[in-house]
Each structure stands twice: as structure tokens, then as C-alpha cells.
XYZ file of C-alpha atoms in Angstrom:
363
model
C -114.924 -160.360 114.927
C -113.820 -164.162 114.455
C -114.373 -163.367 110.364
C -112.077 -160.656 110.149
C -108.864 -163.097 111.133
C -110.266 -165.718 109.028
C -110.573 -163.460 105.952
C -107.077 -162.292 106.635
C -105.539 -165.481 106.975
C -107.544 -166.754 103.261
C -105.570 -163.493 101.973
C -102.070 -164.832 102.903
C -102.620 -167.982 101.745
C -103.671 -167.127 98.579
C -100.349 -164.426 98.171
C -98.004 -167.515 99.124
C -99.651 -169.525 96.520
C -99.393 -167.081 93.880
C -95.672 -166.008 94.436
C -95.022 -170.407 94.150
C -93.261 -170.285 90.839
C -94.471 -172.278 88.066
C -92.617 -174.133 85.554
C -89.922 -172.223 83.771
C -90.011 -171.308 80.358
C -87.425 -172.892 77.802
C -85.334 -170.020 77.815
C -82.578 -169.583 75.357
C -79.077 -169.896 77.152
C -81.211 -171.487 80.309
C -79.194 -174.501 81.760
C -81.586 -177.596 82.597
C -81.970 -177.962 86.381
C -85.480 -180.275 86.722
C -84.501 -182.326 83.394
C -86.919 -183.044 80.556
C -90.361 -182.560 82.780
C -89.150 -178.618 83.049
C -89.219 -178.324 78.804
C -91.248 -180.770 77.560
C -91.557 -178.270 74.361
C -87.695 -178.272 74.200
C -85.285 -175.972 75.322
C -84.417 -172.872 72.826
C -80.575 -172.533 72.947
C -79.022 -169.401 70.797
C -75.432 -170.702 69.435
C -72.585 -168.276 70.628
C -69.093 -168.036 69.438
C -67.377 -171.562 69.699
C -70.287 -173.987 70.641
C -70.305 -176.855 68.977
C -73.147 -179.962 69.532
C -70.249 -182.083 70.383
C -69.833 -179.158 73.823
C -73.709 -179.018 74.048
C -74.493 -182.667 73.683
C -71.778 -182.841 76.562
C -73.574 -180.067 78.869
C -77.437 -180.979 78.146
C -77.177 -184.841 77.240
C -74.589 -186.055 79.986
C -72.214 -187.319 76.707
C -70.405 -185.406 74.156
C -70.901 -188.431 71.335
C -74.396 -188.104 71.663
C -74.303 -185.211 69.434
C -76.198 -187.031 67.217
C -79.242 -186.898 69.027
C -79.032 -183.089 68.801
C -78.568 -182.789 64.746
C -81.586 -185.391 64.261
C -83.813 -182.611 65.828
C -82.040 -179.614 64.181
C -81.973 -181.422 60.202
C -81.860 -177.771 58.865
C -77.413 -178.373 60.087
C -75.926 -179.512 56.769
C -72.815 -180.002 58.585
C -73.112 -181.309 61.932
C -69.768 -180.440 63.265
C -69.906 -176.839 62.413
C -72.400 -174.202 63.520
C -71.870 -170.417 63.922
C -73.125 -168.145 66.214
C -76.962 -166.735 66.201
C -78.992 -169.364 65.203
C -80.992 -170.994 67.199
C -81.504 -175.044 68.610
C -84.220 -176.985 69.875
C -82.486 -179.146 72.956
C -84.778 -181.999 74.293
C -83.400 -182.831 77.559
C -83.172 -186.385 78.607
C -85.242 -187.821 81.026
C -84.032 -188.456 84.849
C -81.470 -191.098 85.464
C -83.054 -194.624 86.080
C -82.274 -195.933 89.495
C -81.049 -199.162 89.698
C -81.515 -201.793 92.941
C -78.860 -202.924 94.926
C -77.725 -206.391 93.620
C -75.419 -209.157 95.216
C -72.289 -208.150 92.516
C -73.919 -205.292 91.453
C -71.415 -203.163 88.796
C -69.937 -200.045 89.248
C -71.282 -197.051 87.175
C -71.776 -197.696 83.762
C -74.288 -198.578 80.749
C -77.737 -198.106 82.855
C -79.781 -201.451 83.086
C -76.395 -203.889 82.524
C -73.140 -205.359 84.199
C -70.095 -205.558 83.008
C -71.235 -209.150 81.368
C -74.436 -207.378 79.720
C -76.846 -209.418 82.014
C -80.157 -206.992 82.871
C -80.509 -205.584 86.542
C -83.756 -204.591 88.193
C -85.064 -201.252 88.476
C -86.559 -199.406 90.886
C -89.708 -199.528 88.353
C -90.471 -202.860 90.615
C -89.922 -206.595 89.933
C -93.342 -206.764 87.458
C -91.820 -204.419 85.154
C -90.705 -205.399 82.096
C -86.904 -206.473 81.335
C -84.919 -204.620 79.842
C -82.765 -206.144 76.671
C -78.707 -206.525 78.074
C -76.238 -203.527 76.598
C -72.727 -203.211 76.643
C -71.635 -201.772 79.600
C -68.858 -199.492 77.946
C -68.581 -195.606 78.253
C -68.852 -193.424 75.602
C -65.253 -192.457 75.179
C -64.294 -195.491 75.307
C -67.333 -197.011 72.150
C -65.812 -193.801 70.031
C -62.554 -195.535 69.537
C -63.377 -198.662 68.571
C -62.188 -198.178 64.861
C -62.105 -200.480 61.672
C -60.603 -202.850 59.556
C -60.069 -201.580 55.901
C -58.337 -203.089 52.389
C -57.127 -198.940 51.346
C -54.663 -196.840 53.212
C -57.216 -193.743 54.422
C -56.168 -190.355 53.413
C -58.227 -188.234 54.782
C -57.934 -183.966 53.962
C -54.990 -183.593 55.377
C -52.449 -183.839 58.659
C -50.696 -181.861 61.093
C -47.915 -179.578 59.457
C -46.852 -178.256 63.234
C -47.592 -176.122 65.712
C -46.653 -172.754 67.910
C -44.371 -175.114 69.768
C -41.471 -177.372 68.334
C -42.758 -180.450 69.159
C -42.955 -183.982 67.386
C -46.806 -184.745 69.312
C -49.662 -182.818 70.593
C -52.349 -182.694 73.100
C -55.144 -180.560 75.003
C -54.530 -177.505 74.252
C -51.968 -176.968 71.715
C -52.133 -174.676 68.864
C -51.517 -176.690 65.684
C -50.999 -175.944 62.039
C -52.889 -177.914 59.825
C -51.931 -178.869 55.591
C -55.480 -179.468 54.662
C -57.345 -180.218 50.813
C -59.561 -177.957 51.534
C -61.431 -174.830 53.447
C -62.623 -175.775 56.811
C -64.491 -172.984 58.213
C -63.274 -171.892 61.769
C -65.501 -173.032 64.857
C -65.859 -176.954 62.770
C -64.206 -180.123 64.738
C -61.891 -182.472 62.919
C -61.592 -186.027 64.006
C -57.904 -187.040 64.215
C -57.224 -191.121 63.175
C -54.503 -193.081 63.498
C -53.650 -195.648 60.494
C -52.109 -198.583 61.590
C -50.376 -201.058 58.629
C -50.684 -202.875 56.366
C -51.491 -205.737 58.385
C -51.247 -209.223 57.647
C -53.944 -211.805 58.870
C -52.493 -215.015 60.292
C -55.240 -218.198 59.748
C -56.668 -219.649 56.746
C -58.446 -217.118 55.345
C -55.544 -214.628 54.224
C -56.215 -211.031 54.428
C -54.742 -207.180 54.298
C -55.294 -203.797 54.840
C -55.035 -201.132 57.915
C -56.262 -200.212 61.274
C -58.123 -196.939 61.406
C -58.866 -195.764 64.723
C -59.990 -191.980 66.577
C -56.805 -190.360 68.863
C -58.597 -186.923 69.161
C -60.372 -184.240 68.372
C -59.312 -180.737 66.504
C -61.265 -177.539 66.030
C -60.550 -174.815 63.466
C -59.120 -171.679 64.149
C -59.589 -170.786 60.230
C -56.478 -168.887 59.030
C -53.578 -167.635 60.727
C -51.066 -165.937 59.398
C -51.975 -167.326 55.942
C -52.114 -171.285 57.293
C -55.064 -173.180 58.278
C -55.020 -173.505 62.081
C -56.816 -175.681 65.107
C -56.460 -176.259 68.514
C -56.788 -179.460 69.787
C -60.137 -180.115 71.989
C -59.691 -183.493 73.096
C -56.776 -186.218 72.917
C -56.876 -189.876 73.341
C -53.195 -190.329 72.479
C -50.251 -187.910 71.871
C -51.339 -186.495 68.040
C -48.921 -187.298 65.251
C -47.807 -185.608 62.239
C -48.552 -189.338 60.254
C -52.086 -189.523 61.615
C -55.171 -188.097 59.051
C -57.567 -185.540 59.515
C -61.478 -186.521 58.807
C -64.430 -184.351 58.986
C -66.023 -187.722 60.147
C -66.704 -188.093 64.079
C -67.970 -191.049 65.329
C -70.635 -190.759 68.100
C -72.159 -193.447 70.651
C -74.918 -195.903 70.090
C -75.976 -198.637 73.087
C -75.262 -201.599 72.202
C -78.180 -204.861 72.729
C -76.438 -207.780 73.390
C -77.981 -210.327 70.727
C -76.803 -214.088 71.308
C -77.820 -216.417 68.337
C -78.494 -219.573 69.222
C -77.492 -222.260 67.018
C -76.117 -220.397 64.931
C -71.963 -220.980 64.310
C -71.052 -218.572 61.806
C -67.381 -218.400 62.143
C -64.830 -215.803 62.141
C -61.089 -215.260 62.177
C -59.197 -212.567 64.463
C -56.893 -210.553 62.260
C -55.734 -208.131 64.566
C -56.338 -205.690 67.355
C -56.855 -202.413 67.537
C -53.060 -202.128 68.930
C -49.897 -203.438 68.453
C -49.960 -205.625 71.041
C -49.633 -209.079 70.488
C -51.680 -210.429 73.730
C -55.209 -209.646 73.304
C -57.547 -209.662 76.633
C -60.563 -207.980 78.566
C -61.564 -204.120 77.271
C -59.479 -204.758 73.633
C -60.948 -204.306 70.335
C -60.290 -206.995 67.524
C -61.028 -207.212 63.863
C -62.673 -210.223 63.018
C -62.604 -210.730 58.812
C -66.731 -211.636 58.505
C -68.963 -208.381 58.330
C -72.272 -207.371 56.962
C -72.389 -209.554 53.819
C -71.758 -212.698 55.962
C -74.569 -211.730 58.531
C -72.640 -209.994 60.940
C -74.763 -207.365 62.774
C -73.456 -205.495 65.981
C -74.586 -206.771 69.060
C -73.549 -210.255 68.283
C -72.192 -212.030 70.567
C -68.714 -214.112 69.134
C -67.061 -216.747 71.647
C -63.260 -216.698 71.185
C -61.663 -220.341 70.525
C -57.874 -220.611 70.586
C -56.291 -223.484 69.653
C -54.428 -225.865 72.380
C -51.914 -228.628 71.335
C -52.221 -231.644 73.451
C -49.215 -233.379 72.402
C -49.410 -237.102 73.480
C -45.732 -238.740 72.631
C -46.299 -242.154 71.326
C -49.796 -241.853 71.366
C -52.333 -241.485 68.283
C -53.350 -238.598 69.568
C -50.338 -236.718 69.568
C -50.089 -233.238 67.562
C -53.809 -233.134 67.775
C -55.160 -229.854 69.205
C -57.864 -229.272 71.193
C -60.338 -225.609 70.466
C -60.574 -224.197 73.809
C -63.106 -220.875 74.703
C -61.019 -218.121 76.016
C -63.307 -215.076 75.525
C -66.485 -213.118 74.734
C -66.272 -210.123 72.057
C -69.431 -208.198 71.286
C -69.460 -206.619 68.098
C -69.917 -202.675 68.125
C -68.948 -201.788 64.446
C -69.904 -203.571 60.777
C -68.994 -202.778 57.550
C -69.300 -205.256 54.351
C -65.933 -207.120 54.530
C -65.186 -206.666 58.442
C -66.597 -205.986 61.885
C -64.785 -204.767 65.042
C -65.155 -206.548 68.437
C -64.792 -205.610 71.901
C -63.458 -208.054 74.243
C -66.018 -208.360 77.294
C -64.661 -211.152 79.646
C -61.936 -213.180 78.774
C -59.980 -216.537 81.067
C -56.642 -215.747 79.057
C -55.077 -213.591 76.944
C -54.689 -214.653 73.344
C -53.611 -213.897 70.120
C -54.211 -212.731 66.338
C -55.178 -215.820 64.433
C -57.735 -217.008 67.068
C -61.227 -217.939 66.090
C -64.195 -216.513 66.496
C -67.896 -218.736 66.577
C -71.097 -216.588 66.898
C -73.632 -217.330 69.295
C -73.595 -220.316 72.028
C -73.437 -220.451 75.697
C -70.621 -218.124 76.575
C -68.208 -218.057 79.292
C -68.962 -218.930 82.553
């Protein structure tokens, strides 16, 4: 009689264990719950009416400028920033967020594996594990805008005629009217830039041209009532009439810190990305060196500004003294120019300042 509970009890067992679900299938539509262990195939996703990978790179990557990383395993998109409804995407899902340990000064959340100065934490991997190279700690938003130094005035395909409201700027939401060069198909985003110039460049190296920069975001609406229309997905600033309209968006990249010892290529600041005159911690500068000098981004530039130490009767007087102010990490290189952003900094200063790459840094 003992085998009869036994057998019984074997029967259960084996029930529960088959009605365990297993891993899910990639689904299309599915939303990721257990990450990239759950599709290691991918995850089949069947475009519907207004998706674009800028929204999906936001819901399945953690970052809408990754987008990116969603075209360079869909190459059969000629245009990235327009897809239509029915066809179908391969989404891998990135792998579970890295834990970091608690450190004396630890940072607040940011670029996984660095502080706010770059320097490399440990992980929860353990302490035999090897180091990770220093990035950037800057969020993605924030590495988007970074913008560029340029001889030409941009013109872009177009700019805001107006909208369904009589206003003179625009934001989330609003319906706008756009005077374009040509056909944009409805569902495709726009980038929106500001142009800022010409600019001058104080120091001994003289040079001009503009400030380009991202404000924001428009999608098409295609045509209403005769007129090419959008509606604007995502603003940085209040949108202008003046400001262009790309088909360009930029997207995010980590940046590895690289400090070049040695080395003292130099550089001169010709502006920031603003107007403002003061220049300090979280700003972006133009520096005139670029690719054909070297430049590469990831370089780290120490900031020298100039002191006078004026000594009245003295030999020494109307002498000035260089004096390290700030660290700028370059994030953006073209030929003639690269863009900095301004990581720690004792003071603020101003346009004119040089730049020296490589050396100790700031402590």
C-alpha cells in the first residue's frame, strides 16, 4: 500500500514541473521583461503606425540615441529615421545592468563603470577582474547636443513656416508647418539645429564660421491641407522660425577617456556652444585643431588661461603667468575643428583660452 502514495506523489511532481514555463519565444510586439538571456535569437518586433527606432531604441535599449544600434542590425533601412508600418525588426536586447560597488565618493547615476572625473570603479565582477577603460560620465541627451564648429552658414531643407497656433516658438507637442526642399514622407524625424554666428575667434590663430547645435526633434505629418506638416517630438529649447531642419540626427557613442602623455599639441578656444561669455563645468567649447592635427575624441585637453602678474617697478612686470583652469574631453572631430566638453573646472573662463592635450590634469 506504501507504493500507491509514492507513485501518486512522482505524478504531481512531474505535472508541476511540466506546467514551469520555459523561456518565451521572441514574439513580435513582446516587451523584454528577463533582458537579453530571454531572446538570445533576437526579438521579432512588427513596425506599427508611428514607431520610429529613435521610440524603440528608447523602449528596448534604455536610450533613444542609441538608435543606431538598431539600424546596424536591420541594414535593409535605407533611411534610418523613417520606417512604415508592417515590416518587421530584429531587436537584440541589451544585457542586464552592471552593478557597481559602493565607493568612498562614489557618483550618482550615470555612464556605468566611471565618475564624474572618468576614473574606473569596481564591479561587482570582483577585484581580479579586469579594469575597465574610464568614459565620460555624460547622459545621452545631454552627448546629442554637443554640436560643431563650421567655416559655411548650414542650410539645411528647410525651417519652420508656423504652426496651428500664433506663436513666435514651439515645443512638445505643437503642430508646426514646415517650408521644406523637398518630400519628407510622413512618420520620418527631422532634427531641428540652431546656427549660431558668424563667430570670431579671439587668440593668435584667427578664425570664422558658426555654431551648429541640436534644439529638437520633429516628425512628419506629410501634407496637410496642401503644406508639409510635423509635430514636434522632443525639444531642448523653444524652436525658432531661424533654426534649420536636417534629416541628420545625431545619436550617442561612450566616450574612452584617452590621456596622451607627453604629448602638447595645442589648441585655441574659439567659442562655446552658447553665448555666454564665462565658460565652466558641463559647457561645450570649440577648440580650432581637429582631425588633420591629430585630434581624436576622447582626448583629454587641459585648459590654460592666461594670468597677468603685474610687478610695478619690477622686471617682471606685464609678464603673465599660464595657469590650468579646466579639463575638456573631446566628444566630436571633424578636419578643421573638434568640440569639447568641460569635465571639471577651478574657474570659469573665457573664449581665447588655451587648450594643451594630454598631461596630468586637475587635481
Amino acid at each position: 500500500m506504501k507504493s500507491r502514495p509514492a507513485a501518486f506523489l512522482a505524478v504531481v511532481m512531474l505535472a508541476a514541473f511540466l506546467s514551469i514555463p520555459g523561456p518565451a519565444p521572441a514574439e513580435e510586439g513582446a516587451t523584454p521583461a528577463a533582458g537579453a538571456a530571454a531572446y538570445p535569437d533576437g526579438l521579432v518586433y512588427t513596425v506599427a503606425e508611428g514607431d520610429t527606432l529613435w521610440d524603440l531604441s528608447a523602449k528596448y535599449l534604455g536610450s533613444p540615441w542609441k538608435w543606431p544600434e538598431l539600424w546596424e542590425k536591420n541594414r535593409f533601412l535605407t533611411n534610418p529615421h523613417y520606417i512604415y508600418p508592417g515590416i518587421r525588426l530584429v531587436i537584440f536586447l541589451p544585457p542586464g545592468k552592471e552593478i557597481a560597488l559602493p565607493m568612498t565618493g562614489a557618483p550618482e547615476e550615470g555612464a556605468a563603470g566611471a565618475d564624474v572625473a572618468g576614473k574606473p570603479q569596481a564591479t561587482a565582477a570582483g577585484r581580479g577582474a579586469a579594469v575597465k577603460p574610464p568614459t565620460l560620465a555624460i547622459s545621452p541627451s545631454e552627448y546629442v547636443r554637443a554640436g560643431e564648429f563650421v567655416k559655411e552658414a548650414q542650410a539645411g531643407i528647410g525651417r519652420i513656416r508656423g504652426g496651428d497656433e500664433p506663436k513666435v516658438a514651439y515645443s512638445d507637442g505643437d503642430t508646426v508647418y514646415m517650408k521644406l526642399g523637398k518630400d519628407i514622407p510622413s512618420g520620418q524625424l527631422l532634427g531641428v539645429y540652431r546656427v549660431r554666428g558668424p563667430i570670431d575667434a579671439p587668440g593668435d590663430r584667427p578664425v570664422s564660421g558658426y555654431a551648429v547645435y541640436l534644439v529638437g526633434l520633429i516628425q512628419s505629418l506629410g501634407k496637410k491641407d496642401g503644406e508639409s506638416a510635423g509635430i514636434v517630438r522632443k525639444s531642448f529649447e523653444d524652436l525658432l522660425r531661424e533654426d534649420i531642419l536636417r534629416e541628420e540626427i545625431p545619436s550617442y557613442v561612450p566616450v574612452v577617456l584617452s590621456r596622451v602623455k607627453g604629448d602638447k599639441l595645442e589648441a585655441n578656444i574659439i567659442s562655446g556652444q552658447w553665448e555666454n561669455e564665462e565658460l565652466a563645468d558641463g559647457n561645450f567649447i570649440f577648440l580650432d585643431r581637429g582631425a588633420a592635427a591629430g585630434v581624436a575624441v576622447g582626448d583629454v585637453f587641459l585648459v590654460l588661461d592666461e594670468w597677468g602678474r603685474s610687478l610695478e617697478g619690477s622686471a617682471g612686470a606685464g609678464t603673465s603667468v599660464p595657469v590650468e583652469v579646466a579639463e575638456a574631453v573631446i566628444v566630436r572631430v571633424s578636419r578643421d575643428f573638434s568640440t569639447g566638453y568641460i569635465l571639471k573646472s577651478r574657474q570659469s573662463f573665457s573664449a581665447g583660452a588655451r587648450a594643451v592635450r594630454g598631461g596630468p590634469g586637475l587635481r
